[in-house]
Short mmCIF file of C-alpha atoms in Angstrom, two decimals:
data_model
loop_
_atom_site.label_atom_id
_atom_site.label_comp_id
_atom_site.label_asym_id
_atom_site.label_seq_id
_atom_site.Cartn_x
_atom_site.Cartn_y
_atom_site.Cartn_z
CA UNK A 1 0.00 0.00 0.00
CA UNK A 2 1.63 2.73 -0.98
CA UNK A 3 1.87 5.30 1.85
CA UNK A 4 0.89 9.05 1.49
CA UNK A 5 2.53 12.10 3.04
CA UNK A 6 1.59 15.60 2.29
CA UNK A 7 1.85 18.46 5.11
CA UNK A 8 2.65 22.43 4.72
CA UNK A 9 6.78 23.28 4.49
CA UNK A 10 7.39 26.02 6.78
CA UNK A 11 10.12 28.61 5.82
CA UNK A 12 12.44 27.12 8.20
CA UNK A 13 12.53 23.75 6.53
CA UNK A 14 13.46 25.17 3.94
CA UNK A 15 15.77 27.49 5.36
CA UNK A 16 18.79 25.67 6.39
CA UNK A 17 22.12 27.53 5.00
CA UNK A 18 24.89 25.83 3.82
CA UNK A 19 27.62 25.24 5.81
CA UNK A 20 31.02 22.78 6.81
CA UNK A 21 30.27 19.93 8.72
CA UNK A 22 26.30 20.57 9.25
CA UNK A 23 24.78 17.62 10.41
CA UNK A 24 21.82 16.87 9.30
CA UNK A 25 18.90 13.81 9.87
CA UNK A 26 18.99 10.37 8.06
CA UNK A 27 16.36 11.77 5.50
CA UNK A 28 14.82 14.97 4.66
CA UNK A 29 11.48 15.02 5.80
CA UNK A 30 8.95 17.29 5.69
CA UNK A 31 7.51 19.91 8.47
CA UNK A 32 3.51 18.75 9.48
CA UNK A 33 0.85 21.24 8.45
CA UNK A 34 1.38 24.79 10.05
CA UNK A 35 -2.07 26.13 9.70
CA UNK A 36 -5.27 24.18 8.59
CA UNK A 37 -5.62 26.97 5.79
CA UNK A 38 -5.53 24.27 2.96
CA UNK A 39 -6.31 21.38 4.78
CA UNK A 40 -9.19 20.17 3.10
CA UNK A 41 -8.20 21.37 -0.59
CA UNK A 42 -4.59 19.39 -0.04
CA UNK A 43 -6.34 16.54 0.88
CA UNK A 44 -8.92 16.20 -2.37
CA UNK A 45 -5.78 16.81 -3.78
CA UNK A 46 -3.75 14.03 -2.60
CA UNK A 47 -6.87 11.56 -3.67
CA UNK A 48 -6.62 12.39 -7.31
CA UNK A 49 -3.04 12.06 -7.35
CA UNK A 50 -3.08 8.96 -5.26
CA UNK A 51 -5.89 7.50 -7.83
CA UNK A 52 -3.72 8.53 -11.05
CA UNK A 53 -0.38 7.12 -9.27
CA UNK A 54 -2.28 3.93 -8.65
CA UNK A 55 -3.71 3.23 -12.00
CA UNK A 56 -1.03 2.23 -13.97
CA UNK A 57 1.66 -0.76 -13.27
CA UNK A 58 4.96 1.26 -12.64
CA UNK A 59 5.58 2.74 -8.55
CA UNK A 60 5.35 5.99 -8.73
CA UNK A 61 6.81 8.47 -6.01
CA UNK A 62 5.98 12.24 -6.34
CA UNK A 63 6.12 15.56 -4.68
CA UNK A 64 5.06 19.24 -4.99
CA UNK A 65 6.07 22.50 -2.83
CA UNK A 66 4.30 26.15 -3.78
CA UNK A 67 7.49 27.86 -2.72
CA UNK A 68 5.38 30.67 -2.76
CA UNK A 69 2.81 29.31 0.27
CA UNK A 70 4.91 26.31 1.39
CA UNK A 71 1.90 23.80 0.40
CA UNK A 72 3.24 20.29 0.24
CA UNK A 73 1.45 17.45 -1.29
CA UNK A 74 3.38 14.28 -1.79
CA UNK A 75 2.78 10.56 -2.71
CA UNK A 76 5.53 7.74 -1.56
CA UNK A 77 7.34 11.24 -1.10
CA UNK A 78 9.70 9.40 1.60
CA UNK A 79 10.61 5.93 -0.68
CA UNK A 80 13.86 6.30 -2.48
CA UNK A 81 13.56 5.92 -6.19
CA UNK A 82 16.75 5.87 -8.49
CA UNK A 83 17.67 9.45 -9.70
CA UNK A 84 19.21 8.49 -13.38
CA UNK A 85 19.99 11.69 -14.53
CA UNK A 86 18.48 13.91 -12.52
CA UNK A 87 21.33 13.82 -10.15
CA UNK A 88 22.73 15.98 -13.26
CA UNK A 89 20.43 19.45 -10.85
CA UNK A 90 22.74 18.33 -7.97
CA UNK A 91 26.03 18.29 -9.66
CA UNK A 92 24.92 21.87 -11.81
CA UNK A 93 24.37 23.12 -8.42
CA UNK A 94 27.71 22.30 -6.79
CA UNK A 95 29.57 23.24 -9.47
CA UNK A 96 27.78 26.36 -9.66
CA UNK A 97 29.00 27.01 -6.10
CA UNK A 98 32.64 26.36 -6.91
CA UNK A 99 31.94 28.81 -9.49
CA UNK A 100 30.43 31.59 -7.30
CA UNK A 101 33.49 30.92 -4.42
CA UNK A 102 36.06 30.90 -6.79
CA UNK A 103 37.58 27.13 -7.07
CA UNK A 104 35.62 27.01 -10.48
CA UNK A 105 34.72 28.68 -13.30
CA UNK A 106 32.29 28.60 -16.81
CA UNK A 107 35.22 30.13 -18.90
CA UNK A 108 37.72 27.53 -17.51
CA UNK A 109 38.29 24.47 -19.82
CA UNK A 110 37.51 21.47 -18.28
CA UNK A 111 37.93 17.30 -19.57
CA UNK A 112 37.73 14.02 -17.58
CA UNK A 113 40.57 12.65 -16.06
CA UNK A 114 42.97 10.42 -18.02
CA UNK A 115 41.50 7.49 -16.27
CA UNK A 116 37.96 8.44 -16.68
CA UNK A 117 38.35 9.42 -20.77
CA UNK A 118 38.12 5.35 -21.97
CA UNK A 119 34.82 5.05 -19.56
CA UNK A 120 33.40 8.30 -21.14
CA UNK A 121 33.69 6.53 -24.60
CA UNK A 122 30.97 3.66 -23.90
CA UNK A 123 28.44 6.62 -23.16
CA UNK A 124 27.49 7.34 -26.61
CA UNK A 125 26.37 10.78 -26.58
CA UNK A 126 29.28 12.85 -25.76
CA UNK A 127 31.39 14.64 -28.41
CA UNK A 128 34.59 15.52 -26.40
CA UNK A 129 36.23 12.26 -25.60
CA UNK A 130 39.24 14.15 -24.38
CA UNK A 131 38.97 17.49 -25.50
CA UNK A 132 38.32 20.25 -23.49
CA UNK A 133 35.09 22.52 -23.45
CA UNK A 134 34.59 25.05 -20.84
CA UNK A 135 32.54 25.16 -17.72
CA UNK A 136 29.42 26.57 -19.45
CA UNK A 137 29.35 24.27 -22.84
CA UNK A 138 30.05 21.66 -20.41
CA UNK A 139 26.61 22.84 -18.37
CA UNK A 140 24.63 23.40 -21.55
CA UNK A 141 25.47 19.71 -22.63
CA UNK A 142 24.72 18.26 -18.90
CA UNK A 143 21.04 20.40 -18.38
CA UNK A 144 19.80 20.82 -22.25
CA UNK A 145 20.75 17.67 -23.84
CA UNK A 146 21.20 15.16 -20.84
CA UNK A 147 25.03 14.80 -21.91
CA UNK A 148 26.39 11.87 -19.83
CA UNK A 149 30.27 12.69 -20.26
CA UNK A 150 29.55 16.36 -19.69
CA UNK A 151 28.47 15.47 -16.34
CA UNK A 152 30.86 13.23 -15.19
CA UNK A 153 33.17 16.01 -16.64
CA UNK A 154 31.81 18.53 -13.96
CA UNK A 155 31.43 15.62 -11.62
CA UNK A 156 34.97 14.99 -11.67
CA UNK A 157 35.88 18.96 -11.70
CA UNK A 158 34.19 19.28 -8.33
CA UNK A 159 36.34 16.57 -6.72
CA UNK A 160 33.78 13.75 -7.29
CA UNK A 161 30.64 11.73 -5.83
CA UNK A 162 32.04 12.05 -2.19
CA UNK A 163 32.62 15.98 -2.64
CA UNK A 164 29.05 16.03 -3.91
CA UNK A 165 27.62 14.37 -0.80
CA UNK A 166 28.88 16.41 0.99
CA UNK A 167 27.77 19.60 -0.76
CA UNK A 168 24.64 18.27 -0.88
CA UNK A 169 25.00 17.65 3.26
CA UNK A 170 26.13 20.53 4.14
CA UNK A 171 22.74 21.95 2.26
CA UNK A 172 20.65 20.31 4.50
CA UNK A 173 19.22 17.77 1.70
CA UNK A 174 19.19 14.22 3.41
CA UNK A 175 17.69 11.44 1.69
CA UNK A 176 19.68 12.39 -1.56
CA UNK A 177 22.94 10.32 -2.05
CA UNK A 178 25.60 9.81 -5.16
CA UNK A 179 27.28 6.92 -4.86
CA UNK A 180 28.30 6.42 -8.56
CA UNK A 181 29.85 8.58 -11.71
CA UNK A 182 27.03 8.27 -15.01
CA UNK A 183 29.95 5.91 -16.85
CA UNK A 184 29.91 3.70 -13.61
CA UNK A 185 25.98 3.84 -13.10
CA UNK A 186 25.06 2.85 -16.76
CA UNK A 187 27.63 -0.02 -16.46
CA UNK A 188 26.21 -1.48 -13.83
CA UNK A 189 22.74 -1.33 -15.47
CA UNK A 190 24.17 -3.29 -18.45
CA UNK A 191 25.37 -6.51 -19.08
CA UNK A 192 27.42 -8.00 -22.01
CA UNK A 193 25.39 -10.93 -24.04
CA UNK A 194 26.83 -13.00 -27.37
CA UNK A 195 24.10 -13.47 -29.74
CA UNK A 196 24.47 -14.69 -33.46
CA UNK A 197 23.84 -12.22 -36.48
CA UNK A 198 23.64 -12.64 -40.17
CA UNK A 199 22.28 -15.81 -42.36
CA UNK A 200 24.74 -18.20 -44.11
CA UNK A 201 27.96 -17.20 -44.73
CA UNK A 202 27.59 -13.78 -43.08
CA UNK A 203 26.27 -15.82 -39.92
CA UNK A 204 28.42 -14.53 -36.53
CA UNK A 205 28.30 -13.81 -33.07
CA UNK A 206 28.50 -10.20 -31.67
CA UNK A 207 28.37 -8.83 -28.58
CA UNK A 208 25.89 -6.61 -27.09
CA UNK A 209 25.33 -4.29 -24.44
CA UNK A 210 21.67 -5.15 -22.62
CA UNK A 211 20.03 -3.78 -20.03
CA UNK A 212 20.36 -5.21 -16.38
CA UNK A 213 17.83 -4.08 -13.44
CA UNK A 214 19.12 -2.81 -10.21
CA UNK A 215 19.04 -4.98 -7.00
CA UNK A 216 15.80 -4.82 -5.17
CA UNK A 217 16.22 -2.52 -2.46
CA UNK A 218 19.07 -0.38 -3.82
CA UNK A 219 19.80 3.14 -2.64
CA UNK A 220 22.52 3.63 -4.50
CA UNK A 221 22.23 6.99 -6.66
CA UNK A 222 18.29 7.42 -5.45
CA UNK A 223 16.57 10.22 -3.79
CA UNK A 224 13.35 10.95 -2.21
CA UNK A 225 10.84 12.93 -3.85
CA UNK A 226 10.85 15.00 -1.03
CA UNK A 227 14.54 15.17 -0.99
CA UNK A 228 14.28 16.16 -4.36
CA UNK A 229 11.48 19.04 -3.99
CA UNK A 230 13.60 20.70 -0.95
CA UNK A 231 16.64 20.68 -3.14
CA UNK A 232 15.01 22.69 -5.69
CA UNK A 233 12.95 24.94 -3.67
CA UNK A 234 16.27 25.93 -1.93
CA UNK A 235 18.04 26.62 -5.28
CA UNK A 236 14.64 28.90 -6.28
CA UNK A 237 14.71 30.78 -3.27
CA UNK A 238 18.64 31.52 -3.60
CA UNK A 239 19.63 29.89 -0.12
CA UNK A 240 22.68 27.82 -2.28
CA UNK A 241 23.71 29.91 -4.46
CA UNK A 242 23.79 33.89 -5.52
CA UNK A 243 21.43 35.53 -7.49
CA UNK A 244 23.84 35.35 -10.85
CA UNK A 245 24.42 31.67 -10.37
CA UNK A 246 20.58 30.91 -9.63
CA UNK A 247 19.03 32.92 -12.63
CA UNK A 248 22.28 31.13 -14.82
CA UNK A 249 20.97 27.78 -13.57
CA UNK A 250 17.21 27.77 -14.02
CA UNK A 251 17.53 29.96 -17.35
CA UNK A 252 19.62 26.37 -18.49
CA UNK A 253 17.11 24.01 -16.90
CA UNK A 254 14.32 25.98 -19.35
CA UNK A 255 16.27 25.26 -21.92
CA UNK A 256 16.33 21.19 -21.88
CA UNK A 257 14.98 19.39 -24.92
CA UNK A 258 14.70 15.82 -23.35
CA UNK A 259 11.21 14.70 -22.09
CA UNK A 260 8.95 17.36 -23.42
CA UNK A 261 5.68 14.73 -22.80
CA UNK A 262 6.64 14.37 -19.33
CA UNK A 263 6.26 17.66 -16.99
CA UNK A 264 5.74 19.78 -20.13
CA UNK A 265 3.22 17.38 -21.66
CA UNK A 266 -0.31 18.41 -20.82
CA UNK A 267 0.67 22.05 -19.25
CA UNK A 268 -1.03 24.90 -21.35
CA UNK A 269 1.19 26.16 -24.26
CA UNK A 270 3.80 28.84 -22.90
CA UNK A 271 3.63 27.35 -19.21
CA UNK A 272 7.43 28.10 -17.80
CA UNK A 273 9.25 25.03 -17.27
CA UNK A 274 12.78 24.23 -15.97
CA UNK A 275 13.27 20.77 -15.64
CA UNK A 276 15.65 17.82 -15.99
CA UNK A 277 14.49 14.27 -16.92
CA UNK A 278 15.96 11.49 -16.43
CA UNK A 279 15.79 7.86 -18.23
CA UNK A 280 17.25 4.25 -17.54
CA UNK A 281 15.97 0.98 -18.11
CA UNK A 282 12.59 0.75 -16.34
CA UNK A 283 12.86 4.63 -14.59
CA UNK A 284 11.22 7.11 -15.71
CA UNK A 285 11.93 10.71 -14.36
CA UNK A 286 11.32 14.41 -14.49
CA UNK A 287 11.64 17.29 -11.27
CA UNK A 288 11.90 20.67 -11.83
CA UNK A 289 10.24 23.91 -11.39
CA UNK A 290 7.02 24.99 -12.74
CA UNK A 291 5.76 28.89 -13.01
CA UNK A 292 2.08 29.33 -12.32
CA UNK A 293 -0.35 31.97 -13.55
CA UNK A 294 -0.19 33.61 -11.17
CA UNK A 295 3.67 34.32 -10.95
CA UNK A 296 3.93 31.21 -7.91
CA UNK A 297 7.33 28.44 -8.37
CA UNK A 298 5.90 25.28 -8.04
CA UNK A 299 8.55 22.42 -7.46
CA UNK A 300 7.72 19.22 -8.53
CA UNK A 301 9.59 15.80 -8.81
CA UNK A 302 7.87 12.74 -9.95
CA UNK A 303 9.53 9.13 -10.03
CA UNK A 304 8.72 6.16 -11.76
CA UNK A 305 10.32 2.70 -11.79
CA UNK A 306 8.63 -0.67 -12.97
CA UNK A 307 7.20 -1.94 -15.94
CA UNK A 308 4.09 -0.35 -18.48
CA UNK A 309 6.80 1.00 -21.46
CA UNK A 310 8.07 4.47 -22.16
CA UNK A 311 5.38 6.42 -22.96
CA UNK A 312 3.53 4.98 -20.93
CA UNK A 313 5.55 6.12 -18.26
CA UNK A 314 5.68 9.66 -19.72
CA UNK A 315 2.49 9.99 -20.08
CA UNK A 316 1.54 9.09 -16.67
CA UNK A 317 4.66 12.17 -15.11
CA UNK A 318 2.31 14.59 -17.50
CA UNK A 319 -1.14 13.54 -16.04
CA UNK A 320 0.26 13.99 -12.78
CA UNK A 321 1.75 17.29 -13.53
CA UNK A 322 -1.33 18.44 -14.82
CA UNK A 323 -3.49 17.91 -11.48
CA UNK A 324 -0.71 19.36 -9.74
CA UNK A 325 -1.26 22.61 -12.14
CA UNK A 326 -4.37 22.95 -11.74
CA UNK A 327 -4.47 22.47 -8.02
CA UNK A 328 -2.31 25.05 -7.30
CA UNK A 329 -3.41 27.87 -9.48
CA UNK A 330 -6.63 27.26 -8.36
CA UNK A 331 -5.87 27.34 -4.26
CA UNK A 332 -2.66 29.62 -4.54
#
């Protein structure tokens, strides 16, 4: 049974600054209802997303923050679900902060490490391979296009997955973790498999890459929707990073051309959308931040894993989207 959380954020969940050696609880959780304001409306609410979530095969894990109101609504918001490449937010972000203290910088050329460069080849979508490209082609790559090298580039320039957890501890987001680089995260989610090609003569045996589910019960790379929402609503309201680096970020994230069905799909035509997707065998992905009518952020992150097919899976992150839409420009 899947088990439903939604409560009110207050601004002091959301308010924790970043700084060395915070410590922070095992998961990020979310701050009970403050005032009964919304009670009622929240709760319709969380029935038609709970009957939507429900209806199709895949587990779905979802939540939503007005950062304007600190409304919360969230489904399975406290399961883990595997972050594909939507961990690319959390490495913009750090490296973004580098940037803004000085370590980094989007002018700088950047490339993977020697050892990394031969891993970086098996991704398939990356056009350096070695050569250099600067902080900001490397960012364009990562957040428009879902470039896998590009982020392990950045991953790499910001001293790697255990300088990201911390970053992302000392931000006060539990219940996030990065255990992996993409090149080391895809090839565990693949195995090799000798099949024969070709009639006759031309008959042989090739080798082929296939996909390979994750473990039951792995929290490797995964995040809680929840985690997820409070990670974004902290980089909207500018407690990680400047004004500069904040506008530079989310004017990126508007940019990305991967999964316009998903968040995008059913949202009226001109509806501002900053977003990253991500996509692996069997997850389906999309969190970002959506612009209201009436001027509001509304965070969002919606996870799917399990079977039902692609578009299946895309279609069900832009019904859920949708009643999340209309929910809160209605109530907002």
């Amino acid at each position: 049974m899947k088990r439903l959380l939604w409560a009110a954020v207050t601004v002091a969940m959301l308010g924790i600054p970043v700084t060395g050696g915070a410590e922070t609880p095992e998961e990020t959780r979310l701050a009970p209802p403050s005032t009964a304001r919304n009670l009622p409306t929240l709760a319709m609410l969380r029935t038609k997303l709970d009957a939507e979530a429900s209806s199709g095969k895949a587990r779905v894990g979802l939540a939503a923050i007005d950062i304007s109101t600190g409304d919360m609504v969230s489904v399975n918001g406290d399961q883990h679900f595997p972050m594909a490449s939507t961990v690319k937010v959390a490495i913009a972000a750090a490296f973004l902060h580098g940037v803004q203290q000085g370590r980094l910088s989007l002018d700088a050329m950047y490339r993977l490490p020697p050892a990394q460069r031969q891993a970086a080849r098996g991704l398939g979508d990356m056009r350096l391979h070695g050569r250099p490209l600067s902080g900001a082609e490397l960012m364009d790559l990562m957040l428009i296009r879902s470039d896998n090298a590009a982020a392990d580039t950045l991953l790499y320039a910001i001293g790697g997955t255990r300088a990201l957890g911390t970053w992302l501890d000392n931000a006060g987001i539990a219940g996030q973790r990065v255990d992996r680089s993409i090149a080391e995260l895809l090839r565990d989610h693949e195995t090799k498999k000798r099949i024969r090609v070709g009639k006759g003569k031309r008959r042989r045996w090739i080798t082929v890459s296939v996909p390979r589910a994750a473990p039951v019960g792995d929290k490797r790379d995964s995040s809680t929707p929840e985690a997820m929402v409070a990670l974004l609503a902290k980089l909207r309201n500018g407690e990680l990073l400047d004004a500069r680096r904040t506008t530079y970020l989310f004017d990126v994230m508007e940019r990305c051309r991967t999964g316009p069905g998903r968040i995008r799909g059913l949202l009226p035509a001109g509806t501002r959308v900053a977003h990253k997707t991500g996509t692996m065998n069997g997850i389906t992905d999309d969190v970002g931040i959506v612009t209201l009518p009436n001027g509001h952020d509304l965070a969002v992150a919606i996870f799917e894993t399990g079977s039902g097919g692609s578009r299946a899976h895309d279609r069900k992150i832009a019904q859920l989207s949708r009643i999340l839409y209309d929910h809160f420009s209605a109530t907002s």
